[in-house]
Amino acid sequence: MNSLLYLLVFMTAVLYSSAGFGGASGYLIAMNIFGIPANIMASAALVLNIFVSSISFTSYARAGHFRPRLLLPFLITSIPAAFIGGTIKLSEQAYTTLLYAVLTYLAIRMALIPTLTEKLNWTPRPIPLWAALLSGAAIGLLSGMIGIGGGIFLSPLIILMQWGDSKQAAASAGGFIAINSISGLIGRFAHGTFSLGEFGIPLLVTGLLGALIGSQMGAVKFSGASVRRVLGTVLFVAVGIYWFNFMK
């Protein structure tokens, strides 16, 4: 069981980091398959997020894709919201239902909805401050509650609203995930909801190795659109299995 879990985490880190993400949603799916308790799942996903997304952000920034305007305004409200979300305890059923509802949305958004920013002769739109503050708060709260960094919401939002292209969105997502994951993790420490169990260190090492490989590939070699579609397909399979079993 452990070997397969570590393999899934490694593959998740490679794929997600190549698109600028920390991979929490993928780690949560992998750990949920093996029946790991929700509290350990959320804590381990946050720790992995911090390290994997930091590596991803660094790779994209070095490749010249980072734009401060696509990150800093969202952080103003997302950081305190992620801290609050990390203090909220959910039941096993509520946690699982919320997790897969979120993942279903992500699967649809990433796999099926085309992005206008991938067209030629595209120019970015300005970001209204109120929109950045409101969306940052919503993403931060949800991220802290379910143990993800939130970049997987921010990146599609930036692309959908035409505030930046796929590479710029990936860079912003990496920084957003790392900072909000730290905030959510502090919230868990402060309220006694943090626990890694026996899987923490081996999962961390596995995730770091995957991030080193994936982030370099994504920042330099892969297109954001290709990775987005692959991740959407992976999520579709995972949530499809869950909802099939749920409806039986």
GROMACS .gro file of C-alpha atoms in nm, residues 4-209:
model
  206
    4LEU     CA    1   0.158   0.271  -0.443
    5LEU     CA    2   0.067   0.573  -0.232
    6TYR     CA    3   0.416   0.721  -0.271
    7LEU     CA    4   0.407   0.656  -0.646
    8LEU     CA    5   0.075   0.840  -0.675
    9VAL     CA    6   0.210   1.133  -0.474
   10PHE     CA    7   0.522   1.148  -0.693
   11MET     CA    8   0.318   1.147  -1.014
   12THR     CA    9   0.084   1.410  -0.871
   13ALA     CA   10   0.376   1.635  -0.777
   14VAL     CA   11   0.524   1.607  -1.127
   15LEU     CA   12   0.196   1.687  -1.302
   16TYR     CA   13   0.070   1.961  -1.073
   17SER     CA   14   0.401   2.142  -1.028
   18SER     CA   15   0.440   2.156  -1.406
   19ALA     CA   16   0.126   2.374  -1.409
   20GLY     CA   17   0.234   2.583  -1.108
   21PHE     CA   18   0.017   2.399  -0.855
   22GLY     CA   19   0.112   2.244  -0.523
   23GLY     CA   20  -0.094   1.931  -0.589
   24ALA     CA   21  -0.302   1.920  -0.270
   25SER     CA   22  -0.617   1.808  -0.450
   26GLY     CA   23  -0.425   1.517  -0.606
   27TYR     CA   24  -0.259   1.422  -0.277
   28LEU     CA   25  -0.599   1.426  -0.108
   29ILE     CA   26  -0.740   1.189  -0.370
   30ALA     CA   27  -0.445   0.951  -0.329
   31MET     CA   28  -0.465   0.949   0.051
   32ASN     CA   29  -0.844   0.916   0.049
   33ILE     CA   30  -0.815   0.602  -0.166
   34PHE     CA   31  -0.611   0.438   0.110
   35GLY     CA   32  -0.846   0.545   0.388
   36ILE     CA   33  -0.613   0.790   0.563
   37PRO     CA   34  -0.806   0.999   0.824
   38ALA     CA   35  -0.927   1.341   0.709
   39ASN     CA   36  -0.721   1.534   0.963
   40ILE     CA   37  -0.398   1.368   0.851
   41MET     CA   38  -0.496   1.411   0.486
   42ALA     CA   39  -0.546   1.787   0.520
   43SER     CA   40  -0.228   1.838   0.725
   44ALA     CA   41  -0.006   1.632   0.495
   45ALA     CA   42  -0.150   1.802   0.186
   46LEU     CA   43  -0.071   2.145   0.328
   47VAL     CA   44   0.289   2.054   0.410
   48LEU     CA   45   0.342   1.904   0.065
   49ASN     CA   46   0.181   2.211  -0.088
   50ILE     CA   47   0.425   2.448   0.079
   51PHE     CA   48   0.734   2.273  -0.054
   52VAL     CA   49   0.605   2.170  -0.397
   53SER     CA   50   0.447   2.506  -0.481
   54SER     CA   51   0.757   2.695  -0.362
   55ILE     CA   52   0.972   2.496  -0.601
   56SER     CA   53   0.720   2.549  -0.880
   57PHE     CA   54   0.700   2.923  -0.818
   58THR     CA   55   1.078   2.954  -0.823
   59SER     CA   56   1.103   2.772  -1.156
   60TYR     CA   57   0.837   2.988  -1.323
   61ALA     CA   58   0.977   3.311  -1.178
   62ARG     CA   59   1.326   3.228  -1.306
   63ALA     CA   60   1.174   3.168  -1.650
   64GLY     CA   61   1.032   3.524  -1.643
   65HIS     CA   62   0.661   3.446  -1.601
   66PHE     CA   63   0.589   3.605  -1.261
   67ARG     CA   64   0.373   3.922  -1.250
   68PRO     CA   65   0.326   4.074  -0.900
   69ARG     CA   66  -0.010   4.225  -0.996
   70LEU     CA   67  -0.147   3.872  -1.041
   71LEU     CA   68  -0.057   3.769  -0.687
   72LEU     CA   69  -0.024   4.047  -0.429
   73PRO     CA   70  -0.383   4.189  -0.432
   74PHE     CA   71  -0.532   3.842  -0.378
   75LEU     CA   72  -0.307   3.773  -0.080
   76ILE     CA   73  -0.440   4.068   0.121
   77THR     CA   74  -0.763   3.884   0.204
   78SER     CA   75  -0.669   3.523   0.132
   79ILE     CA   76  -0.407   3.496   0.409
   80PRO     CA   77  -0.640   3.574   0.704
   81ALA     CA   78  -0.921   3.378   0.539
   82ALA     CA   79  -0.699   3.070   0.501
   83PHE     CA   80  -0.604   3.097   0.869
   84ILE     CA   81  -0.972   3.104   0.969
   85GLY     CA   82  -1.050   2.812   0.738
   86GLY     CA   83  -0.773   2.607   0.895
   87THR     CA   84  -0.940   2.639   1.238
   88ILE     CA   85  -1.272   2.492   1.121
   89LYS     CA   86  -1.325   2.125   1.201
   90LEU     CA   87  -1.543   1.922   0.965
   91SER     CA   88  -1.689   1.576   1.006
   92GLU     CA   89  -1.551   1.296   0.789
   93GLN     CA   90  -1.865   1.297   0.570
   94ALA     CA   91  -1.878   1.676   0.537
   95TYR     CA   92  -1.508   1.690   0.457
   96THR     CA   93  -1.528   1.422   0.187
   97THR     CA   94  -1.842   1.567   0.027
   98LEU     CA   95  -1.696   1.919   0.018
   99LEU     CA   96  -1.366   1.790  -0.116
  100TYR     CA   97  -1.520   1.604  -0.409
  101ALA     CA   98  -1.767   1.881  -0.488
  102VAL     CA   99  -1.469   2.113  -0.526
  103LEU     CA  100  -1.275   1.858  -0.732
  104THR     CA  101  -1.574   1.807  -0.964
  105TYR     CA  102  -1.577   2.179  -1.040
  106LEU     CA  103  -1.203   2.176  -1.103
  107ALA     CA  104  -1.229   1.880  -1.339
  108ILE     CA  105  -1.493   2.054  -1.551
  109ARG     CA  106  -1.309   2.386  -1.548
  110MET     CA  107  -0.968   2.248  -1.637
  111ALA     CA  108  -1.065   1.986  -1.895
  112LEU     CA  109  -1.359   2.133  -2.085
  113ILE     CA  110  -1.363   2.513  -2.079
  114PRO     CA  111  -1.141   2.673  -2.346
  115THR     CA  112  -0.918   2.966  -2.251
  116LEU     CA  113  -0.915   3.284  -2.456
  117THR     CA  114  -0.566   3.370  -2.329
  118GLU     CA  115  -0.423   3.093  -2.547
  119LYS     CA  116  -0.521   3.279  -2.865
  120LEU     CA  117  -0.284   3.496  -3.066
  121ASN     CA  118  -0.287   3.876  -3.029
  122TRP     CA  119  -0.435   3.857  -2.679
  123THR     CA  120  -0.381   4.138  -2.427
  124PRO     CA  121  -0.453   4.116  -2.051
  125ARG     CA  122  -0.739   4.300  -1.884
  126PRO     CA  123  -0.686   4.519  -1.574
  127ILE     CA  124  -0.777   4.364  -1.238
  128PRO     CA  125  -1.036   4.556  -1.029
  129LEU     CA  126  -0.915   4.577  -0.668
  130TRP     CA  127  -1.254   4.478  -0.527
  131ALA     CA  128  -1.259   4.165  -0.742
  132ALA     CA  129  -0.912   4.062  -0.625
  133LEU     CA  130  -0.999   4.119  -0.258
  134LEU     CA  131  -1.333   3.936  -0.273
  135SER     CA  132  -1.206   3.636  -0.469
  136GLY     CA  133  -0.894   3.616  -0.251
  137ALA     CA  134  -1.108   3.592   0.064
  138ALA     CA  135  -1.334   3.323  -0.082
  139ILE     CA  136  -1.046   3.114  -0.213
  140GLY     CA  137  -0.850   3.148   0.111
  141LEU     CA  138  -1.139   3.039   0.334
  142LEU     CA  139  -1.221   2.734   0.124
  143SER     CA  140  -0.855   2.643   0.091
  144GLY     CA  141  -0.794   2.650   0.465
  145MET     CA  142  -1.103   2.437   0.531
  146ILE     CA  143  -1.020   2.152   0.297
  147GLY     CA  144  -0.640   2.165   0.310
  148ILE     CA  145  -0.540   2.302  -0.030
  149GLY     CA  146  -0.341   2.613  -0.116
  150GLY     CA  147  -0.602   2.769  -0.344
  151GLY     CA  148  -0.386   2.826  -0.650
  152ILE     CA  149  -0.586   2.569  -0.838
  153PHE     CA  150  -0.878   2.814  -0.807
  154LEU     CA  151  -0.674   3.130  -0.866
  155SER     CA  152  -0.507   3.007  -1.184
  156PRO     CA  153  -0.834   2.928  -1.371
  157LEU     CA  154  -0.978   3.258  -1.242
  158ILE     CA  155  -0.687   3.458  -1.385
  159ILE     CA  156  -0.720   3.282  -1.719
  160LEU     CA  157  -1.102   3.296  -1.729
  161MET     CA  158  -1.106   3.669  -1.652
  162GLN     CA  159  -0.821   3.725  -1.901
  163TRP     CA  160  -0.599   3.890  -1.638
  164GLY     CA  161  -0.295   3.686  -1.747
  165ASP     CA  162  -0.187   3.397  -1.968
  166SER     CA  163  -0.135   3.034  -1.864
  167LYS     CA  164   0.231   3.072  -1.773
  168GLN     CA  165   0.170   3.389  -1.571
  169ALA     CA  166  -0.124   3.225  -1.396
  170ALA     CA  167   0.093   2.925  -1.311
  171ALA     CA  168   0.358   3.148  -1.154
  172SER     CA  169   0.098   3.332  -0.946
  173ALA     CA  170  -0.063   3.006  -0.842
  174GLY     CA  171   0.267   2.873  -0.708
  175GLY     CA  172   0.326   3.176  -0.486
  176PHE     CA  173  -0.038   3.193  -0.377
  177ILE     CA  174  -0.043   2.825  -0.280
  178ALA     CA  175   0.277   2.844  -0.077
  179ILE     CA  176   0.172   3.149   0.125
  180ASN     CA  177  -0.187   3.038   0.189
  181SER     CA  178  -0.076   2.686   0.279
  182ILE     CA  179   0.155   2.832   0.543
  183SER     CA  180  -0.135   3.039   0.680
  184GLY     CA  181  -0.366   2.737   0.688
  185LEU     CA  182  -0.097   2.526   0.852
  186ILE     CA  183  -0.042   2.785   1.126
  187GLY     CA  184  -0.417   2.779   1.189
  188ARG     CA  185  -0.407   2.402   1.232
  189PHE     CA  186  -0.113   2.423   1.471
  190ALA     CA  187  -0.286   2.693   1.674
  191HIS     CA  188  -0.607   2.494   1.718
  192GLY     CA  189  -0.466   2.143   1.749
  193THR     CA  190  -0.592   2.012   1.415
  194PHE     CA  191  -0.246   1.933   1.273
  195SER     CA  192  -0.134   1.569   1.243
  196LEU     CA  193   0.093   1.389   0.995
  197GLY     CA  194   0.087   1.036   1.133
  198GLU     CA  195   0.344   0.791   0.999
  199PHE     CA  196   0.327   0.909   0.637
  200GLY     CA  197   0.457   1.266   0.671
  201ILE     CA  198   0.831   1.253   0.600
  202PRO     CA  199   0.827   0.984   0.325
  203LEU     CA  200   0.545   1.167   0.145
  204LEU     CA  201   0.734   1.495   0.172
  205VAL     CA  202   1.052   1.352   0.020
  206THR     CA  203   0.853   1.190  -0.261
  207GLY     CA  204   0.666   1.512  -0.335
  208LEU     CA  205   0.984   1.720  -0.342
  209LEU     CA  206   1.146   1.491  -0.597
   0.00000   0.00000   0.00000
